[in-house]
Coordinates of C-alpha atoms in Angstrom, one line a residue:
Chain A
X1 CA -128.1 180.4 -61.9
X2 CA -130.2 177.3 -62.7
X3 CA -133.6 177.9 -63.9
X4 CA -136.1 176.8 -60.9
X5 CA -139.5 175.6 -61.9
X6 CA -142.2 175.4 -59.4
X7 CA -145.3 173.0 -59.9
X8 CA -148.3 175.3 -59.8
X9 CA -151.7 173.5 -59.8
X10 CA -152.5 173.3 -55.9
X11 CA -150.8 174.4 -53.0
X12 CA -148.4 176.7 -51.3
X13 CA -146.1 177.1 -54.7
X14 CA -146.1 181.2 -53.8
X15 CA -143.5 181.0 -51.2
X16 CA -141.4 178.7 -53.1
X17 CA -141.8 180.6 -55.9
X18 CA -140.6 183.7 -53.9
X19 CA -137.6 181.9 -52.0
X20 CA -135.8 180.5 -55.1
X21 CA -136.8 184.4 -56.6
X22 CA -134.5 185.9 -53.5
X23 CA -131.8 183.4 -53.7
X24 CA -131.4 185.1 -57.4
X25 CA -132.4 182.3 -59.5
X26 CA -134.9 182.1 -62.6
X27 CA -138.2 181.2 -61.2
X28 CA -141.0 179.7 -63.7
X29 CA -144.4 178.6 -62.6
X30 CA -145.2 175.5 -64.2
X31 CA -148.9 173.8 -65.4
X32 CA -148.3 172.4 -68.3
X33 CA -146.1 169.5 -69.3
X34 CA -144.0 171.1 -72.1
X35 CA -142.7 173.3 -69.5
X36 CA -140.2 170.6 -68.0
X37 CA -138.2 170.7 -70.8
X38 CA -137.4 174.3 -70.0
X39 CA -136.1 173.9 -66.5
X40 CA -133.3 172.3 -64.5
X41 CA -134.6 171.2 -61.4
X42 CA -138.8 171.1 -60.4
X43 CA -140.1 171.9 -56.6
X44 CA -143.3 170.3 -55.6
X45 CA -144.9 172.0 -53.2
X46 CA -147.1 171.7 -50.3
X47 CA -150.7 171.4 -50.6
X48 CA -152.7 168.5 -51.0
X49 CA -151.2 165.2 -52.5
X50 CA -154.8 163.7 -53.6
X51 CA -155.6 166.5 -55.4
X52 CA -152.4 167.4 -56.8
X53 CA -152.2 164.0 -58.1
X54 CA -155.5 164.0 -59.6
X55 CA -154.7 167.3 -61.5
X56 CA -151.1 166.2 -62.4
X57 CA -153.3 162.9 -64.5
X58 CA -156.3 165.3 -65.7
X59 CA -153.4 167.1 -67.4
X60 CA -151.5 164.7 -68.6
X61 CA -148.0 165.6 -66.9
X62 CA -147.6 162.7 -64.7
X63 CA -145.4 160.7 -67.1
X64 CA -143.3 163.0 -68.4
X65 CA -142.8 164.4 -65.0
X66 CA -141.7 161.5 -64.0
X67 CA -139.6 160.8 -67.1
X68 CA -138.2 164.4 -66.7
X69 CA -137.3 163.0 -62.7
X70 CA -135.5 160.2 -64.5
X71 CA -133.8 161.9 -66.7
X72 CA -131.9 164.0 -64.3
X73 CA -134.3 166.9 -63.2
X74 CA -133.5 168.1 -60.1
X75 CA -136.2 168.3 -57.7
X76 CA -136.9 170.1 -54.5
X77 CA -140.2 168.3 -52.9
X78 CA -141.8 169.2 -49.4
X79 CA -144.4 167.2 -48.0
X80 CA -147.4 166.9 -50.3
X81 CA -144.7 166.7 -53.1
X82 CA -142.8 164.1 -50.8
X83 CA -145.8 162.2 -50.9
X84 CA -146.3 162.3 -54.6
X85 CA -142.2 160.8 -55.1
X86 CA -142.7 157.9 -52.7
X87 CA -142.7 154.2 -53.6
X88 CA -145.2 153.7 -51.3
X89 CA -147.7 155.3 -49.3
X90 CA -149.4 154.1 -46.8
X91 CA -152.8 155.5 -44.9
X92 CA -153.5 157.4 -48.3
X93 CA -156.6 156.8 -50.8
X94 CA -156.6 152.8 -52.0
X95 CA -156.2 154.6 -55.2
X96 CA -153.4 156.6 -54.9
X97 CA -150.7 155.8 -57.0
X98 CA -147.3 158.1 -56.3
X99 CA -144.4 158.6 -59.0
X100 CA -142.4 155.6 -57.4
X101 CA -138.9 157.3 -57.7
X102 CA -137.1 157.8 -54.0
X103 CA -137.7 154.6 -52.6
X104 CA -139.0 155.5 -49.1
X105 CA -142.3 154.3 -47.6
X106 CA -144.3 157.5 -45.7
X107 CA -147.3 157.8 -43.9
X108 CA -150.0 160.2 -44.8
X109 CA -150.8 162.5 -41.4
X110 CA -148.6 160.6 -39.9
X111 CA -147.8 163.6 -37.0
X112 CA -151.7 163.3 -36.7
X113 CA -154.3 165.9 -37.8
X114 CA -154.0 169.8 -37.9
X115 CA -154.4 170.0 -33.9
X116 CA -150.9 168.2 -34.1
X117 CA -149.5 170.1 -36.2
X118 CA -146.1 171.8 -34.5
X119 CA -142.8 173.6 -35.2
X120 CA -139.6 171.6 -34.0
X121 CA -135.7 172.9 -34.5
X122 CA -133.9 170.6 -36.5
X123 CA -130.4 169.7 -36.7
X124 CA -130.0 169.4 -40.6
X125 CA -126.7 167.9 -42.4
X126 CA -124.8 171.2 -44.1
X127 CA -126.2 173.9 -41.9
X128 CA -124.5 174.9 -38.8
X129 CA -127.1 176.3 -36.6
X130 CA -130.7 174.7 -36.2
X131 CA -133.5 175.3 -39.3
X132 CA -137.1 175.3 -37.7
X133 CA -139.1 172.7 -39.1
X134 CA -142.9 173.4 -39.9
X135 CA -145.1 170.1 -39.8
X136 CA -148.4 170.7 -40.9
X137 CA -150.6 167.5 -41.2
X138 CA -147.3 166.2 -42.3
X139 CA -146.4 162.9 -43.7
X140 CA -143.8 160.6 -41.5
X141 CA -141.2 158.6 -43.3
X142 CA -141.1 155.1 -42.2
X143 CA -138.9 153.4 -44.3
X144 CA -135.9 155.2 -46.8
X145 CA -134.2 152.1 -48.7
X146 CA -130.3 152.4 -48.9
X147 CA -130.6 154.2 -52.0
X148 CA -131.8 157.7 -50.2
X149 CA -129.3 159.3 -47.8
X150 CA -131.1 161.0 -44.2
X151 CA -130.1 165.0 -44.2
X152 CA -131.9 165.6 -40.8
X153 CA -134.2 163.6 -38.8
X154 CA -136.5 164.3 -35.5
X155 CA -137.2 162.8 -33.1
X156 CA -135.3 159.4 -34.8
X157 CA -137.4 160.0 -38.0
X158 CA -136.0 160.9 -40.8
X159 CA -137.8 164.5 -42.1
X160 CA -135.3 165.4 -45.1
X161 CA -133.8 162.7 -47.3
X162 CA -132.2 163.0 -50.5
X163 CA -131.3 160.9 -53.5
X164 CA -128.5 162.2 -55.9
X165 CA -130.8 165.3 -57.3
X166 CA -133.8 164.7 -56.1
X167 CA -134.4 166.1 -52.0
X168 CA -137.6 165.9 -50.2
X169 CA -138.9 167.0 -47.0
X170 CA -141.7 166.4 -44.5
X171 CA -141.4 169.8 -43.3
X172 CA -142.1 173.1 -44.9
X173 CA -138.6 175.1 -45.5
X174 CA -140.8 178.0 -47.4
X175 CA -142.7 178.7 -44.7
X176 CA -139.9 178.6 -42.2
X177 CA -139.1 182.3 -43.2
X178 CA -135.2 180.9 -43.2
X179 CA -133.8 180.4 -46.7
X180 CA -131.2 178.3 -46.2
X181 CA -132.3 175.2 -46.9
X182 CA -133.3 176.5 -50.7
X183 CA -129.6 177.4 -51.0
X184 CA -128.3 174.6 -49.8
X185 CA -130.4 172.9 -52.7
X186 CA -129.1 175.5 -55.1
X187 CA -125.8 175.2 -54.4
X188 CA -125.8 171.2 -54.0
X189 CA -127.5 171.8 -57.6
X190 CA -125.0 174.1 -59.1
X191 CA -121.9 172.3 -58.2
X192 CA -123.1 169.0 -59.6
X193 CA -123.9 170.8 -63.1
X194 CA -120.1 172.1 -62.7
X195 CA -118.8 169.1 -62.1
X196 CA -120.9 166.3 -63.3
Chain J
X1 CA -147.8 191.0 -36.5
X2 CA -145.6 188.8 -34.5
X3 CA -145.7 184.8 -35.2
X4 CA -146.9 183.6 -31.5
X5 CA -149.0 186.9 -30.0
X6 CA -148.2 186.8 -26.4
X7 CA -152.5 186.3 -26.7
X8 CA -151.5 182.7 -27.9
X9 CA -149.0 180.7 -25.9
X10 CA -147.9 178.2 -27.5
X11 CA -148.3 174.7 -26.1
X12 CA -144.7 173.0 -25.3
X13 CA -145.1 169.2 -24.4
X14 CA -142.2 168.3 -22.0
X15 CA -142.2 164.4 -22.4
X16 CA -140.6 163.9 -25.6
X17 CA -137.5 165.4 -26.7
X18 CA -136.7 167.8 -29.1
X19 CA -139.8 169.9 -27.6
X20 CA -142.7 170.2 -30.7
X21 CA -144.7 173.3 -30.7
X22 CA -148.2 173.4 -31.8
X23 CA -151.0 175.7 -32.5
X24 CA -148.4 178.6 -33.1
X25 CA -149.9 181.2 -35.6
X26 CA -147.3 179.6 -38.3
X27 CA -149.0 175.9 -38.4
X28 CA -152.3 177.3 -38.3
X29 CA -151.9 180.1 -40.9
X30 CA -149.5 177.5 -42.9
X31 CA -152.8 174.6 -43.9
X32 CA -154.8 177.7 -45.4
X33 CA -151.5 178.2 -47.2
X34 CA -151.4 174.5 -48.3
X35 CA -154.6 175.0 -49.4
X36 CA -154.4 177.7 -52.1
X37 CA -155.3 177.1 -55.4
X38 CA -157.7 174.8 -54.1
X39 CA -161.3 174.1 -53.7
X40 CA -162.9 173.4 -50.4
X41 CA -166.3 171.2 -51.1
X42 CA -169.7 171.7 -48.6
X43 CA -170.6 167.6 -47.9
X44 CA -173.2 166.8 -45.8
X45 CA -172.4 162.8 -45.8
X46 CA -169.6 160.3 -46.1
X47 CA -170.4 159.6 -49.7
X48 CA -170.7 163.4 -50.6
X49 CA -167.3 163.8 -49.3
X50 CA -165.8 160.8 -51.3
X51 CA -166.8 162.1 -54.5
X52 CA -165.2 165.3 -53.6
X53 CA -162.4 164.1 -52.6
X54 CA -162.7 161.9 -56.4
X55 CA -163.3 165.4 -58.0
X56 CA -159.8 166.7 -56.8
X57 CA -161.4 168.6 -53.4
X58 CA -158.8 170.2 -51.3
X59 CA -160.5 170.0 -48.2
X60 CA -164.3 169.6 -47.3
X61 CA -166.7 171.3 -45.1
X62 CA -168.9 169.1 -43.2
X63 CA -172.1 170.1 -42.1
X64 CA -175.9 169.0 -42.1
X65 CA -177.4 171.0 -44.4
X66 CA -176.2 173.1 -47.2
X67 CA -176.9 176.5 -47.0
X68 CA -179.8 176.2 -49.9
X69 CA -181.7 173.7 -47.6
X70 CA -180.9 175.9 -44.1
X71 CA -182.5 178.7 -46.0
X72 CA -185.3 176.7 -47.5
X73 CA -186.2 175.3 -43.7
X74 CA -185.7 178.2 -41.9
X75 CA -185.2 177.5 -37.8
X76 CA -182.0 177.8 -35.9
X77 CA -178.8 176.1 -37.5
X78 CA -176.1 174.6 -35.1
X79 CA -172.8 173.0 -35.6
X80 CA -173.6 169.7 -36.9
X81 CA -173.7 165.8 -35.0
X82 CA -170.1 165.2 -34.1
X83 CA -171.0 161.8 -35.1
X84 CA -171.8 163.1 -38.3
X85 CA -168.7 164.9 -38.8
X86 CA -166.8 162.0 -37.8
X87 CA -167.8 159.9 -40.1
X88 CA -166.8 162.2 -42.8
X89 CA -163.2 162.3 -40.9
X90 CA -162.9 158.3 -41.7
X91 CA -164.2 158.8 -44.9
X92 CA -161.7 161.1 -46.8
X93 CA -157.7 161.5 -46.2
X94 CA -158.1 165.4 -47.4
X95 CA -158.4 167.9 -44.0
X96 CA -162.3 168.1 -42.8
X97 CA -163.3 171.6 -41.3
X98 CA -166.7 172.3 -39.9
X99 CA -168.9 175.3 -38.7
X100 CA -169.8 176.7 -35.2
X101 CA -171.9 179.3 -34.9
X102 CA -170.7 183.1 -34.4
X103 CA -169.5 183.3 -31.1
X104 CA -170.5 180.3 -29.9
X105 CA -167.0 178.9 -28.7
X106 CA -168.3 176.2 -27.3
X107 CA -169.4 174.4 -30.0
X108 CA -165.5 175.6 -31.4
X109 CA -164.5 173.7 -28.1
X110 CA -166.3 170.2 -29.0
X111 CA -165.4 170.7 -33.0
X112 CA -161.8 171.0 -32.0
X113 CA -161.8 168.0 -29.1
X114 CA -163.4 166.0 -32.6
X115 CA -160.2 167.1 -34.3
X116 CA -161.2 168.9 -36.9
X117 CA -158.7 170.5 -39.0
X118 CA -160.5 173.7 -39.3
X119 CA -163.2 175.7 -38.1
X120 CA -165.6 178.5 -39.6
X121 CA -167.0 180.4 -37.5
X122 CA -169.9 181.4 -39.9
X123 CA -172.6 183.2 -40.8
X124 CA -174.7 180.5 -42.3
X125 CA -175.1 179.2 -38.9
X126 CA -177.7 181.4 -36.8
X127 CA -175.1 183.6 -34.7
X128 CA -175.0 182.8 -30.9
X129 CA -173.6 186.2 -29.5
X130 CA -174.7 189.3 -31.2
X131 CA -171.8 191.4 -30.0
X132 CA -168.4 189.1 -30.2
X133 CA -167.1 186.4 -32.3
X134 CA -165.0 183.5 -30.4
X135 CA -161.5 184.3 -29.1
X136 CA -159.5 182.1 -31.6
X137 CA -156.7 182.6 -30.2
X138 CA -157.5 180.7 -27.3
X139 CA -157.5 177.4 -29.2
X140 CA -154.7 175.7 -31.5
X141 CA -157.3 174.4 -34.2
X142 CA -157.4 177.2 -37.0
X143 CA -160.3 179.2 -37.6
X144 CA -161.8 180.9 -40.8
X145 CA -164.0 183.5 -40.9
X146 CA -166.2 185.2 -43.4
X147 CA -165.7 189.2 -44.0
X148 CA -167.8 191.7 -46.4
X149 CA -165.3 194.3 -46.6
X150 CA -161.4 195.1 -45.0
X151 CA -162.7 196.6 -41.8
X152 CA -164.3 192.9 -41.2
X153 CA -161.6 190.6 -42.6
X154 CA -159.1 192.8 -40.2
X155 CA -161.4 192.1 -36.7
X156 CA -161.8 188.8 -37.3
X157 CA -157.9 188.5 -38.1
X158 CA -157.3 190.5 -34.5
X159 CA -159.3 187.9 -33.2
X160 CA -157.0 185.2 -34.5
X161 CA -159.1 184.0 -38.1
X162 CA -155.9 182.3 -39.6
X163 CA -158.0 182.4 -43.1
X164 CA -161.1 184.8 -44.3
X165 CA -162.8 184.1 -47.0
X166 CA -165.2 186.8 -48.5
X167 CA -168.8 185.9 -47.7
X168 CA -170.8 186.4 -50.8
X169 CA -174.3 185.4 -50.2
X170 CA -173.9 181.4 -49.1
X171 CA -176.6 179.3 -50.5
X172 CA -178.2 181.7 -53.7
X173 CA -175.9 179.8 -56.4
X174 CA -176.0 184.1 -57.1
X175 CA -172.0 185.3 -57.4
X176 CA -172.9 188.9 -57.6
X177 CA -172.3 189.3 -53.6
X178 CA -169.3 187.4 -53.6
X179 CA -167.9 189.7 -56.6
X180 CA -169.1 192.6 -54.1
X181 CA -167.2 191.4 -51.3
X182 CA -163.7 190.8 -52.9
X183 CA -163.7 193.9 -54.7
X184 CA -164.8 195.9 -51.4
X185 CA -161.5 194.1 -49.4
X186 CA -158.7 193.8 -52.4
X187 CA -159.8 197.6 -53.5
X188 CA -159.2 198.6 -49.9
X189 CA -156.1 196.7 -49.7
X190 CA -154.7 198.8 -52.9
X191 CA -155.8 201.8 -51.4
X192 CA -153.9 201.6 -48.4
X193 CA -150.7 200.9 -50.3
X194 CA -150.8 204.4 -51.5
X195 CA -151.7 205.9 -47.9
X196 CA -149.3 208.0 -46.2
X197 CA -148.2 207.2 -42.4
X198 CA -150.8 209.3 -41.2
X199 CA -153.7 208.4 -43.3
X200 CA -153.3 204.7 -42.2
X201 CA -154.4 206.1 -38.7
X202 CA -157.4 207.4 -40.1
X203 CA -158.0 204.4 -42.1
X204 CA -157.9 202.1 -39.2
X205 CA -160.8 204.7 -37.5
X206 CA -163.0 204.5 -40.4
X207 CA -162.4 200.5 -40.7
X208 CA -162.4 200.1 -37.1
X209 CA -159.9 197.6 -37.3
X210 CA -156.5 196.9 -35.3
X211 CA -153.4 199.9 -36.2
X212 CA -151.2 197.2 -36.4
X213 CA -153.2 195.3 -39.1
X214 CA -153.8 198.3 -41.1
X215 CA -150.2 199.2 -40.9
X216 CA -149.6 195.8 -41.6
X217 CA -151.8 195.7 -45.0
X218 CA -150.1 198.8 -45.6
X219 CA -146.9 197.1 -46.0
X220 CA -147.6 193.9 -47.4
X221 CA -150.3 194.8 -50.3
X222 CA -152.3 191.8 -49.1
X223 CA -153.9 190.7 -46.0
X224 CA -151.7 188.5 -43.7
X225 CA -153.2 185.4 -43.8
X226 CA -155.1 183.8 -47.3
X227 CA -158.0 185.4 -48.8
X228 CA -160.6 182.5 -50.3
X229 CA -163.5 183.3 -51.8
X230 CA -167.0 181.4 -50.7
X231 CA -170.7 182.4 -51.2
X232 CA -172.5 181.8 -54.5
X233 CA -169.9 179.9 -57.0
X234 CA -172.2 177.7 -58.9
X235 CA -170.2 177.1 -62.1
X236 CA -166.1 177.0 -63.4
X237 CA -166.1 180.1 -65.0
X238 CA -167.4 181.5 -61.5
X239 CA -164.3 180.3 -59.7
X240 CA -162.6 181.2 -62.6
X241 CA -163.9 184.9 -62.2
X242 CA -162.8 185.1 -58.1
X243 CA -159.3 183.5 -58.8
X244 CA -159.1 186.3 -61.4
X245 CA -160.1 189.0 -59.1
X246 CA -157.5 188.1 -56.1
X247 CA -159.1 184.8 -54.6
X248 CA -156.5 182.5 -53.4
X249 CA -159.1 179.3 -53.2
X250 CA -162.8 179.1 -53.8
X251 CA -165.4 177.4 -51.2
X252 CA -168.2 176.0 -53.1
X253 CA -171.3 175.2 -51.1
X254 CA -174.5 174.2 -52.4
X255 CA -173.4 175.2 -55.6
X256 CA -172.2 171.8 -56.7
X257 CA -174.4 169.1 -55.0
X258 CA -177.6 171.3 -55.6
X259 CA -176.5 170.7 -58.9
X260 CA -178.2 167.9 -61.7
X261 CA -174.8 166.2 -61.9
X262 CA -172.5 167.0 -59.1
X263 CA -169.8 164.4 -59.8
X264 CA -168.1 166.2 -63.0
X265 CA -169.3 169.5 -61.6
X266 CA -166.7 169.5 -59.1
X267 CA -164.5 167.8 -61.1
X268 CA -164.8 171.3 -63.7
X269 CA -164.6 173.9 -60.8
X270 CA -161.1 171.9 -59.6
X271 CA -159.6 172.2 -63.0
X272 CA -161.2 175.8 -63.7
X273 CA -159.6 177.0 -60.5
X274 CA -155.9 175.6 -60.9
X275 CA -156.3 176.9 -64.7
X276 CA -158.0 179.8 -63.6
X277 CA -156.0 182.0 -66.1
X278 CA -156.6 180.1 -69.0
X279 CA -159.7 180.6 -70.7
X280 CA -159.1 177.6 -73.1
X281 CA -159.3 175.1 -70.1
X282 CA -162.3 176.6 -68.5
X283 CA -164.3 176.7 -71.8
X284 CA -163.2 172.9 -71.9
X285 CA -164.3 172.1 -68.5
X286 CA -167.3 173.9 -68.7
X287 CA -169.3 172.2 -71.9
X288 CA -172.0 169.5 -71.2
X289 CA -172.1 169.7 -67.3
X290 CA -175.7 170.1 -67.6
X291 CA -178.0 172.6 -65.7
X292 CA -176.2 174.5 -62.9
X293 CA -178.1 175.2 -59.3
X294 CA -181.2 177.4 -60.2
X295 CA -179.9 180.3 -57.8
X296 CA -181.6 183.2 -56.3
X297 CA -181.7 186.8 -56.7
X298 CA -180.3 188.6 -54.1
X299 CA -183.3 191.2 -53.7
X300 CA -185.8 188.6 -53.6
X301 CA -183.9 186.8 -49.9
X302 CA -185.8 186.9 -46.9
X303 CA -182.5 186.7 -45.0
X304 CA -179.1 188.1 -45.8
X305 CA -176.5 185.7 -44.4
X306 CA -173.8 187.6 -45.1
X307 CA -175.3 190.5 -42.6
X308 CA -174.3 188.8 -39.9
X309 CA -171.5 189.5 -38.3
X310 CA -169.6 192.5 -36.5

């Protein structure tokens, strides 16, 4: 089973933390940046994407994060973290700067604020029956460059995209108390290391 | 307890296609979960809440007056301008919550017509009913609300809080209540996890709080929606000390901009409570942030905030 770190300085990385922990894979916490080394693919969690940024440069992980990313980490994101591996962002802080590595432009709230927030069944590409999706102040993609493949969209959006090992979703799948869409990842994950 | 209570139907909007629920229990408990590890800033203008926001702020509390100054000028506190509150809205990108008063659910009303992304229904306010706190259910905004003990956080939960957060005593830059509080609810919550069946009936007497929740609590070892910590937090090492003792996130009132330099203040308490563990990093962020709030001690208050409340 591949060795499942979870970004841990803001956000909801407990029920990511516990998901990957049922599917039977090795679940590490991470908060420091010699922790990537150590792990095979990274999930950044919900939570807030200014502030997760900001403690992602206090700490000094944002580089090798993002030369981890490029390396070949795999990487489960979900909105904030969707946010944070955007080339661009749009409606966020002038200064926020995200890692720049799936080329897709999203919108920050884009569903609108929290009164907006809804659930929504969703078709997604591997599963057979509907996932519910969980938009919470959630960011809307408005662009994905040919580069990123669409897994499930709504309403003509796309909400889950993906880019060789790298997924990411608008939606939260860890609070969606359905763990399907973590194993799809593990398994997409585990067949790539097997046959690379 | 079920996802949507049959207390809460959920709002299906027919026009577009596929149907979007909102304000079901899941999107309203799911921001306080997005919240965790974080630290939700009182601002009382747009430039306030920018440098919160700067300092790594995972949300911020808009209101008039910080709780230091309502207790220094005594007279009834009220939710706060909408104007006011909407200018912090245009100022920040990070979700903006403000304050109604204890049962007064129509100031909850106009808060969540503003589109606030969550409302505390709190005791720093002066309460508006004396008997019964707004039926949260009834809205699709989340609510937080403050609790002293299990029996507290458990009412307010029936009542559809989608977040407590222990009270402490708001406004005293004193952590002593706040230490009070969050041991009264997590030692409760251990203690019920080694209750039989039959005691959990008798705890939920003694509590006075919903069978369900108790049973719930039971179960789970925690409450069912996040625990923060507010009231008092005046320094890292204070946020450091609630994270420790079972806090999920830390509200820090007057604590940082009653401060002498608020800017790297909250800056320190962000990092102290995502490192909250590591005593290395707080003793880093902690040096040279010059003199803290002066505080208060508890036995010398006029009024006790947290008293409010039923």
């Amino acid at each position: 089973m591949p060795k499942i770190g979870v970004l841990a300085l803001q956000g909801a990385f407990r029920e990511h933390a516990e998901a990957f922990d049922a599917l039977g894979a090795d679940v590490v916490l991470i908060k420091h940046a010699e922790q990537f080394a150590s792990i095979d693919a990274i999930v950044l969690p919900g939570g807030e994407s200014t502030t997760q940024a900001k403690l992602l440069d206090t700490f000094a992980m944002r580089a090798p994060l993002a030369d981890a990313l490029a390396a070949g980490l795999g990487c489960f994101a979900t909105c904030a973290g969707l946010i944070l591996l955007a080339t661009e962002v749009l409606d966020g802080r002038a200064d926020q700067v995200p890692l720049g590595l799936l080329d897709v432009a999203v919108r920050r709230n884009g569903y609108g604020r929290q009164v907006m927030s809804f659930e929504s069944a969703l078709e997604i590409e591997g599963l057979h029956a509907p996932f519910t999706g969980v938009f919470i102040r959630a960011p809307r993609l408005v662009r994905v460059g040919d580069s990123v493949e669409v897994l499930a969209r709504h309403d003509t959006h796309p909400v889950l995209v993906r880019r060789g090992r790298i997924w990411a979703a608008g939606f939260h799948p860890e609070l969606a108390d359905d763990l399907r869409l973590h194993q799809l990842f593990l398994h997409a994950l585990t067949r790539e290391d097997a046959n690379p | 307890m079920a996802q949507n209570s049959a207390k809460n139907p959920p709002t299906q909007t027919a026009s577009t296609t596929p149907a979007r629920t909102t304000g079901t229990a899941r999107v309203k408990r799911g921001l306080a979960e997005m919240l965790r590890g974080g630290v939700i800033m009182d601002v009382v203008d747009a430039e306030q809440a920018r440098i919160a926001e700067d300092a790594g702020a995972c949300a911020v509390m808009a209101l008039e007056r910080v709780p230091a100054d309502i207790r220094r000028d005594g007279g009834v506190a009220r939710m706060s301008d909408p104007a006011m509150v909407a200018g912090i809205q245009d100022a920040v990108t990070i979700p903006v919550m403000a304050k109604c008063r204890i049962g007064h659910f129509a100031e909850a009303q106009v808060l969540q017509s503003l589109g606030v992304d969550y409302i505390d229904e709190s005791e720093v306010l002066t309460p508006a009913d004396e008997a019964f706190h707004v039926d949260k259910w009834a809205f699709t905004v989340p609510f937080v609300c403050g609790a002293t003990n299990l029996g507290e956080a458990l009412r307010r939960i029936g009542e559809g809080a989608c977040m407590i957060r222990s009270k402490g005593e708001a406004g005293t830059g004193n952590i002593v209540e706040a230490v009070r509080h969050l041991r009264s609810i997590l030692g409760d919550v251990r203690k019920l996890t080694q209750a039989d069946t039959a005691e959990l009936f008798g705890w939920a007497k003694e509590l006075r709080a919903p069978l369900d929740l108790v049973q719930e609590v039971a179960e789970r070892g925690e409450l069912p929606v996040p625990l923060f910590c507010a009231g008092g937090i005046a320094t890292p090492a204070d946020a450091s000390l609630v994270m420790q003792l079972g806090a999920q996130a830390v509200f820090v009132g007057s604590g940082i901009f009653k401060s002498d330099d608020p800017a790297p203040r909250a800056k320190a308490i962000v990092e102290a409570t995502t490192h909250f563990n590591d005593p290395a990093i707080v003793l880093k962020v902690s040096s040279g942030l010059g003199d803290a709030m002066k505080g208060q001690e508890i036995h010398q208050l006029e009024t006790k905030l947290a008293d409010r409340g039923w």
